[in-house]
Amino acid sequence: MSEDLNRRGFLKKSVAVSAGVASGLSLEQKVSAAKTKEAPITPMSQDNIKGLPLAKIGNVKISRLICGGNQINGYAYGRNLIFVKGLMKNYLTDEKVMDMLETAEENGINTIIANAGYKNREENTIRLLKKYWNERGGTIQWLAQCNIYEDDITGIIEKGIDNGAVGAFVQGGCGDKYVKKNRVDLLAKAVDFIKQNGLIAGVGGHMTEVPMALEKAKVGVDFYFKTLYVVTVHTFFGLLSFALSGLK
């Protein structure tokens, strides 16, 4: 190549391309525009950051492209490649994670989703976000992914509340577990606690039965966090999306 791209330059270009995809037209719109040679259709919402469209959940404005938090805590999902997690955690130093967050904000991404911790284990999320906010002057918003327990529904949620999260949601595995156990009441208590503390509140799940059960019980969820699968082979791609509930 005539020009070497350093890692930071590559990240900026990659995020910019992803932002373009997120704000792009639907397949039907593209086909229609190609046939009629009309100008591209303007997105409905003009509210954006650096060209990246915003959605709104409650009173919180969230970029339609969101930064994931796996790189902060080393969740590599390498399946039988047991070395991947260690490689990931060693490569992604504090400085590299902060570079990533800074690059995200430079390209209009204003929100990150990251785990708030477990009952008996701390995560890097709070430490690194505070370090980024203080040392780099970043303002990226945090949606706290929270594990809940039958004997402690609010403990992890409180960590998010006390450390600057703008929203919190029940981790997907917990959502699955308590729907299977017919304990939607525990999920409802978590949602109520989050909302009582002024944050937008959600519930995650890998099963479609999770939002179905919560809607049936009329739990006041602001948003859902749902994995996307290839149904035929049940392959998890790590793609995550918000259900339209609560988005404006």
mmCIF file of C-alpha atoms in Angstrom:
data_model
loop_
_atom_site.group_PDB
_atom_site.id
_atom_site.type_symbol
_atom_site.label_atom_id
_atom_site.label_comp_id
_atom_site.label_asym_id
_atom_site.label_seq_id
_atom_site.Cartn_x
_atom_site.Cartn_y
_atom_site.Cartn_z
ATOM 1 C CA MET A 1 0.000 0.000 0.000
ATOM 2 C CA SER A 2 1.216 3.536 -0.733
ATOM 3 C CA GLU A 3 0.088 4.761 2.647
ATOM 4 C CA ASP A 4 0.336 3.000 5.974
ATOM 5 C CA LEU A 5 -2.697 3.212 8.219
ATOM 6 C CA ASN A 6 -1.965 3.206 11.885
ATOM 7 C CA ARG A 7 -4.397 1.552 14.261
ATOM 8 C CA ARG A 8 -6.045 4.797 15.317
ATOM 9 C CA GLY A 9 -6.568 5.893 11.746
ATOM 10 C CA PHE A 10 -8.051 2.538 10.893
ATOM 11 C CA LEU A 11 -10.458 2.737 13.838
ATOM 12 C CA LYS A 12 -11.624 6.197 12.806
ATOM 13 C CA LYS A 13 -12.281 5.058 9.259
ATOM 14 C CA SER A 14 -14.040 1.903 10.463
ATOM 15 C CA VAL A 15 -16.312 3.765 12.853
ATOM 16 C CA ALA A 16 -17.141 6.325 10.199
ATOM 17 C CA VAL A 17 -18.142 3.565 7.789
ATOM 18 C CA SER A 18 -20.242 1.873 10.481
ATOM 19 C CA ALA A 19 -21.958 5.168 11.258
ATOM 20 C CA GLY A 20 -22.804 5.545 7.598
ATOM 21 C CA VAL A 21 -24.340 2.085 7.553
ATOM 22 C CA ALA A 22 -26.373 2.794 10.685
ATOM 23 C CA SER A 23 -27.845 5.937 9.199
ATOM 24 C CA GLY A 24 -28.309 4.542 5.714
ATOM 25 C CA LEU A 25 -31.401 3.816 3.698
ATOM 26 C CA SER A 26 -33.384 0.610 3.749
ATOM 27 C CA LEU A 27 -32.921 -1.867 0.913
ATOM 28 C CA GLU A 28 -36.294 -0.875 -0.542
ATOM 29 C CA GLN A 29 -35.347 2.812 -0.497
ATOM 30 C CA LYS A 30 -32.011 2.132 -2.191
ATOM 31 C CA VAL A 31 -33.648 0.058 -4.924
ATOM 32 C CA SER A 32 -36.297 2.706 -5.459
ATOM 33 C CA ALA A 33 -33.722 5.500 -5.649
ATOM 34 C CA ALA A 34 -31.614 3.508 -8.108
ATOM 35 C CA LYS A 35 -34.598 2.924 -10.396
ATOM 36 C CA THR A 36 -35.855 6.489 -10.369
ATOM 37 C CA LYS A 37 -32.446 8.202 -10.059
ATOM 38 C CA GLU A 38 -33.946 10.396 -7.350
ATOM 39 C CA ALA A 39 -31.921 11.990 -4.575
ATOM 40 C CA PRO A 40 -31.537 9.814 -1.451
ATOM 41 C CA ILE A 41 -34.416 10.102 0.979
ATOM 42 C CA THR A 42 -33.579 12.258 4.000
ATOM 43 C CA PRO A 43 -33.801 10.347 7.302
ATOM 44 C CA MET A 44 -36.892 11.261 9.320
ATOM 45 C CA SER A 45 -34.937 12.518 12.341
ATOM 46 C CA GLN A 46 -32.605 15.463 11.874
ATOM 47 C CA ASP A 47 -31.342 15.127 15.446
ATOM 48 C CA ASN A 48 -27.757 13.876 15.266
ATOM 49 C CA ILE A 49 -24.230 14.123 16.586
ATOM 50 C CA LYS A 50 -21.594 14.715 13.895
ATOM 51 C CA GLY A 51 -23.953 13.236 11.330
ATOM 52 C CA LEU A 52 -24.810 10.134 13.358
ATOM 53 C CA PRO A 53 -28.593 9.982 14.039
ATOM 54 C CA LEU A 54 -29.910 9.937 17.584
ATOM 55 C CA ALA A 55 -32.740 7.972 19.141
ATOM 56 C CA LYS A 56 -34.463 8.894 22.366
ATOM 57 C CA ILE A 57 -35.378 6.632 25.278
ATOM 58 C CA GLY A 58 -37.180 8.576 27.964
ATOM 59 C CA ASN A 59 -35.235 11.819 28.229
ATOM 60 C CA VAL A 60 -31.925 10.273 27.178
ATOM 61 C CA LYS A 61 -30.636 10.856 23.649
ATOM 62 C CA ILE A 62 -28.662 7.868 22.409
ATOM 63 C CA SER A 63 -26.690 7.525 19.187
ATOM 64 C CA ARG A 64 -28.114 4.827 16.928
ATOM 65 C CA LEU A 65 -24.699 3.227 16.830
ATOM 66 C CA ILE A 66 -23.655 2.212 20.352
ATOM 67 C CA CYS A 67 -20.275 1.118 21.676
ATOM 68 C CA GLY A 68 -20.127 -2.327 23.272
ATOM 69 C CA GLY A 69 -18.260 -3.043 26.499
ATOM 70 C CA ASN A 70 -16.747 -6.481 25.864
ATOM 71 C CA GLN A 71 -13.364 -4.906 25.123
ATOM 72 C CA ILE A 72 -13.299 -3.411 28.633
ATOM 73 C CA ASN A 73 -13.796 -6.693 30.478
ATOM 74 C CA GLY A 74 -12.319 -9.223 28.067
ATOM 75 C CA TYR A 75 -15.446 -11.058 26.949
ATOM 76 C CA ALA A 76 -14.030 -12.548 23.764
ATOM 77 C CA TYR A 77 -16.556 -15.343 23.076
ATOM 78 C CA GLY A 78 -13.818 -17.381 21.419
ATOM 79 C CA ARG A 79 -15.665 -20.653 22.037
ATOM 80 C CA ASN A 80 -12.999 -23.387 21.906
ATOM 81 C CA LEU A 81 -10.214 -20.876 21.205
ATOM 82 C CA ILE A 82 -9.202 -20.647 24.836
ATOM 83 C CA PHE A 83 -6.320 -18.231 24.213
ATOM 84 C CA VAL A 84 -8.517 -15.448 22.820
ATOM 85 C CA LYS A 85 -9.684 -14.023 26.141
ATOM 86 C CA GLY A 86 -6.132 -13.685 27.458
ATOM 87 C CA LEU A 87 -4.935 -12.163 24.192
ATOM 88 C CA MET A 88 -7.794 -9.692 24.234
ATOM 89 C CA LYS A 89 -7.247 -8.597 27.836
ATOM 90 C CA ASN A 90 -3.492 -8.167 27.336
ATOM 91 C CA TYR A 91 -3.849 -6.188 24.118
ATOM 92 C CA LEU A 92 -6.635 -3.908 25.297
ATOM 93 C CA THR A 93 -4.719 -1.838 27.822
ATOM 94 C CA ASP A 94 -6.285 1.122 29.622
ATOM 95 C CA GLU A 95 -4.837 3.484 27.014
ATOM 96 C CA LYS A 96 -6.177 1.458 24.096
ATOM 97 C CA VAL A 97 -9.647 1.302 25.656
ATOM 98 C CA MET A 98 -9.623 5.054 26.220
ATOM 99 C CA ASP A 99 -8.446 5.564 22.623
ATOM 100 C CA MET A 100 -11.435 3.502 21.519
ATOM 101 C CA LEU A 101 -13.869 5.559 23.599
ATOM 102 C CA GLU A 102 -12.365 8.805 22.333
ATOM 103 C CA THR A 103 -12.576 7.632 18.722
ATOM 104 C CA ALA A 104 -16.202 6.638 19.269
ATOM 105 C CA GLU A 105 -17.101 10.095 20.561
ATOM 106 C CA GLU A 106 -15.190 11.811 17.771
ATOM 107 C CA ASN A 107 -17.501 10.022 15.343
ATOM 108 C CA GLY A 108 -20.787 10.759 17.087
ATOM 109 C CA ILE A 109 -21.185 7.665 19.278
ATOM 110 C CA ASN A 110 -22.331 9.014 22.636
ATOM 111 C CA THR A 111 -23.187 5.818 24.563
ATOM 112 C CA ILE A 112 -21.486 2.625 25.706
ATOM 113 C CA ILE A 113 -23.056 -0.523 27.135
ATOM 114 C CA ALA A 114 -20.897 -2.306 29.706
ATOM 115 C CA ASN A 115 -21.251 -4.702 32.620
ATOM 116 C CA ALA A 116 -21.507 -3.153 36.088
ATOM 117 C CA GLY A 117 -20.118 -6.251 37.803
ATOM 118 C CA TYR A 118 -21.203 -9.398 39.594
ATOM 119 C CA LYS A 119 -22.093 -10.281 43.157
ATOM 120 C CA ASN A 120 -18.628 -11.598 43.950
ATOM 121 C CA ARG A 121 -16.530 -10.015 41.202
ATOM 122 C CA GLU A 122 -15.699 -6.492 40.172
ATOM 123 C CA GLU A 123 -15.318 -5.502 36.541
ATOM 124 C CA ASN A 124 -13.128 -2.863 34.871
ATOM 125 C CA THR A 125 -16.094 -0.833 33.668
ATOM 126 C CA ILE A 126 -16.429 1.704 36.473
ATOM 127 C CA ARG A 127 -12.685 2.186 36.904
ATOM 128 C CA LEU A 128 -12.039 2.697 33.195
ATOM 129 C CA LEU A 129 -15.019 4.933 32.523
ATOM 130 C CA LYS A 130 -14.075 7.195 35.435
ATOM 131 C CA LYS A 131 -10.483 7.251 34.202
ATOM 132 C CA TYR A 132 -11.641 8.184 30.712
ATOM 133 C CA TRP A 133 -14.039 10.862 31.939
ATOM 134 C CA ASN A 134 -11.380 12.393 34.217
ATOM 135 C CA GLU A 135 -8.218 12.047 32.109
ATOM 136 C CA ARG A 136 -9.583 12.514 28.587
ATOM 137 C CA GLY A 137 -12.516 14.758 29.433
ATOM 138 C CA GLY A 138 -14.901 12.377 27.656
ATOM 139 C CA THR A 139 -18.643 12.539 28.102
ATOM 140 C CA ILE A 140 -19.734 9.175 26.717
ATOM 141 C CA GLN A 141 -22.897 7.926 28.438
ATOM 142 C CA TRP A 142 -23.056 4.582 30.194
ATOM 143 C CA LEU A 143 -25.899 2.073 30.044
ATOM 144 C CA ALA A 144 -25.138 -0.320 32.884
ATOM 145 C CA GLN A 145 -25.703 -4.027 32.289
ATOM 146 C CA CYS A 146 -26.691 -5.421 35.696
ATOM 147 C CA ASN A 147 -26.915 -8.917 37.088
ATOM 148 C CA ILE A 148 -29.670 -9.470 39.630
ATOM 149 C CA TYR A 149 -30.056 -12.225 42.236
ATOM 150 C CA GLU A 150 -33.070 -13.542 44.081
ATOM 151 C CA ASP A 151 -31.552 -12.488 47.391
ATOM 152 C CA ASP A 152 -30.127 -9.215 46.040
ATOM 153 C CA ILE A 153 -32.030 -7.549 43.245
ATOM 154 C CA THR A 154 -30.600 -4.049 43.604
ATOM 155 C CA GLY A 155 -26.941 -4.455 44.639
ATOM 156 C CA ILE A 156 -25.349 -4.346 41.182
ATOM 157 C CA ILE A 157 -27.896 -1.831 39.902
ATOM 158 C CA GLU A 158 -26.811 0.507 42.709
ATOM 159 C CA LYS A 159 -23.246 0.393 41.362
ATOM 160 C CA GLY A 160 -24.471 1.780 38.066
ATOM 161 C CA ILE A 161 -26.622 4.409 39.746
ATOM 162 C CA ASP A 162 -23.795 5.533 42.050
ATOM 163 C CA ASN A 163 -21.198 5.705 39.270
ATOM 164 C CA GLY A 164 -22.778 7.838 36.603
ATOM 165 C CA ALA A 165 -24.917 5.519 34.483
ATOM 166 C CA VAL A 166 -27.772 7.190 32.574
ATOM 167 C CA GLY A 167 -29.639 3.897 32.299
ATOM 168 C CA ALA A 168 -29.512 0.334 33.537
ATOM 169 C CA PHE A 169 -30.900 -2.986 32.375
ATOM 170 C CA VAL A 170 -31.080 -6.547 33.642
ATOM 171 C CA GLN A 171 -28.422 -8.745 32.034
ATOM 172 C CA GLY A 172 -29.792 -11.112 29.372
ATOM 173 C CA GLY A 173 -28.922 -14.336 31.156
ATOM 174 C CA CYS A 174 -30.824 -13.131 34.208
ATOM 175 C CA GLY A 175 -33.773 -12.137 32.044
ATOM 176 C CA ASP A 176 -33.863 -15.626 30.533
ATOM 177 C CA LYS A 177 -33.491 -17.370 33.885
ATOM 178 C CA TYR A 178 -36.261 -15.550 35.698
ATOM 179 C CA VAL A 179 -38.716 -15.790 32.829
ATOM 180 C CA LYS A 180 -38.081 -19.549 32.726
ATOM 181 C CA LYS A 181 -38.681 -19.716 36.486
ATOM 182 C CA ASN A 182 -41.880 -17.670 36.154
ATOM 183 C CA ARG A 183 -40.337 -14.927 38.299
ATOM 184 C CA VAL A 184 -41.179 -11.929 36.158
ATOM 185 C CA ASP A 185 -41.916 -10.204 39.468
ATOM 186 C CA LEU A 186 -38.160 -10.049 40.167
ATOM 187 C CA LEU A 187 -37.541 -8.374 36.803
ATOM 188 C CA ALA A 188 -40.362 -5.947 37.526
ATOM 189 C CA LYS A 189 -38.799 -5.031 40.885
ATOM 190 C CA ALA A 190 -35.475 -4.349 39.182
ATOM 191 C CA VAL A 191 -37.139 -2.130 36.570
ATOM 192 C CA ASP A 192 -39.066 -0.223 39.240
ATOM 193 C CA PHE A 193 -35.898 0.347 41.293
ATOM 194 C CA ILE A 194 -33.996 1.691 38.280
ATOM 195 C CA LYS A 195 -36.804 4.078 37.369
ATOM 196 C CA GLN A 196 -37.267 5.244 40.974
ATOM 197 C CA ASN A 197 -33.654 6.397 40.852
ATOM 198 C CA GLY A 198 -34.183 8.448 37.714
ATOM 199 C CA LEU A 199 -32.520 6.185 35.134
ATOM 200 C CA ILE A 200 -34.066 4.680 32.032
ATOM 201 C CA ALA A 201 -34.762 1.006 32.702
ATOM 202 C CA GLY A 202 -34.517 -2.063 30.526
ATOM 203 C CA VAL A 203 -34.388 -5.849 30.525
ATOM 204 C CA GLY A 204 -32.138 -8.040 28.416
ATOM 205 C CA GLY A 205 -32.761 -11.518 27.089
ATOM 206 C CA HIS A 206 -31.635 -14.098 24.566
ATOM 207 C CA MET A 207 -35.162 -15.521 24.249
ATOM 208 C CA THR A 208 -38.081 -13.746 22.607
ATOM 209 C CA GLU A 209 -40.139 -14.999 25.550
ATOM 210 C CA VAL A 210 -38.472 -12.360 27.748
ATOM 211 C CA PRO A 211 -40.063 -9.255 26.200
ATOM 212 C CA MET A 212 -43.249 -11.232 25.594
ATOM 213 C CA ALA A 213 -43.554 -12.098 29.295
ATOM 214 C CA LEU A 214 -42.790 -8.545 30.413
ATOM 215 C CA GLU A 215 -45.310 -7.060 28.003
ATOM 216 C CA LYS A 216 -47.929 -9.538 29.146
ATOM 217 C CA ALA A 217 -47.268 -8.563 32.771
ATOM 218 C CA LYS A 218 -47.382 -4.873 31.785
ATOM 219 C CA VAL A 219 -43.993 -4.121 33.328
ATOM 220 C CA GLY A 220 -43.043 -0.509 32.581
ATOM 221 C CA VAL A 221 -39.884 -1.275 30.621
ATOM 222 C CA ASP A 222 -38.292 1.650 28.755
ATOM 223 C CA PHE A 223 -36.267 -0.558 26.405
ATOM 224 C CA TYR A 224 -35.314 -4.163 25.695
ATOM 225 C CA PHE A 225 -31.856 -5.502 24.952
ATOM 226 C CA LYS A 226 -31.996 -8.530 22.664
ATOM 227 C CA THR A 227 -29.459 -10.772 20.943
ATOM 228 C CA LEU A 228 -29.885 -11.585 17.267
ATOM 229 C CA TYR A 229 -29.392 -15.157 16.076
ATOM 230 C CA VAL A 230 -29.319 -17.117 12.860
ATOM 231 C CA VAL A 231 -32.243 -19.313 13.825
ATOM 232 C CA THR A 232 -31.331 -22.259 11.615
ATOM 233 C CA VAL A 233 -28.046 -22.984 13.370
ATOM 234 C CA HIS A 234 -28.496 -20.968 16.575
ATOM 235 C CA THR A 235 -25.251 -19.153 15.916
ATOM 236 C CA PHE A 236 -24.643 -16.143 18.136
ATOM 237 C CA PHE A 237 -23.044 -13.274 16.211
ATOM 238 C CA GLY A 238 -22.880 -10.844 19.095
ATOM 239 C CA LEU A 239 -25.148 -8.395 17.300
ATOM 240 C CA LEU A 240 -27.328 -6.522 19.731
ATOM 241 C CA SER A 241 -30.299 -4.273 19.181
ATOM 242 C CA PHE A 242 -32.840 -2.287 21.084
ATOM 243 C CA ALA A 243 -36.467 -3.196 20.623
ATOM 244 C CA LEU A 244 -38.476 -0.288 19.342
ATOM 245 C CA SER A 245 -40.289 0.045 22.647
ATOM 246 C CA GLY A 246 -39.341 3.428 24.058
ATOM 247 C CA LEU A 247 -37.520 4.676 20.948
ATOM 248 C CA LYS A 248 -38.744 7.882 19.367
#
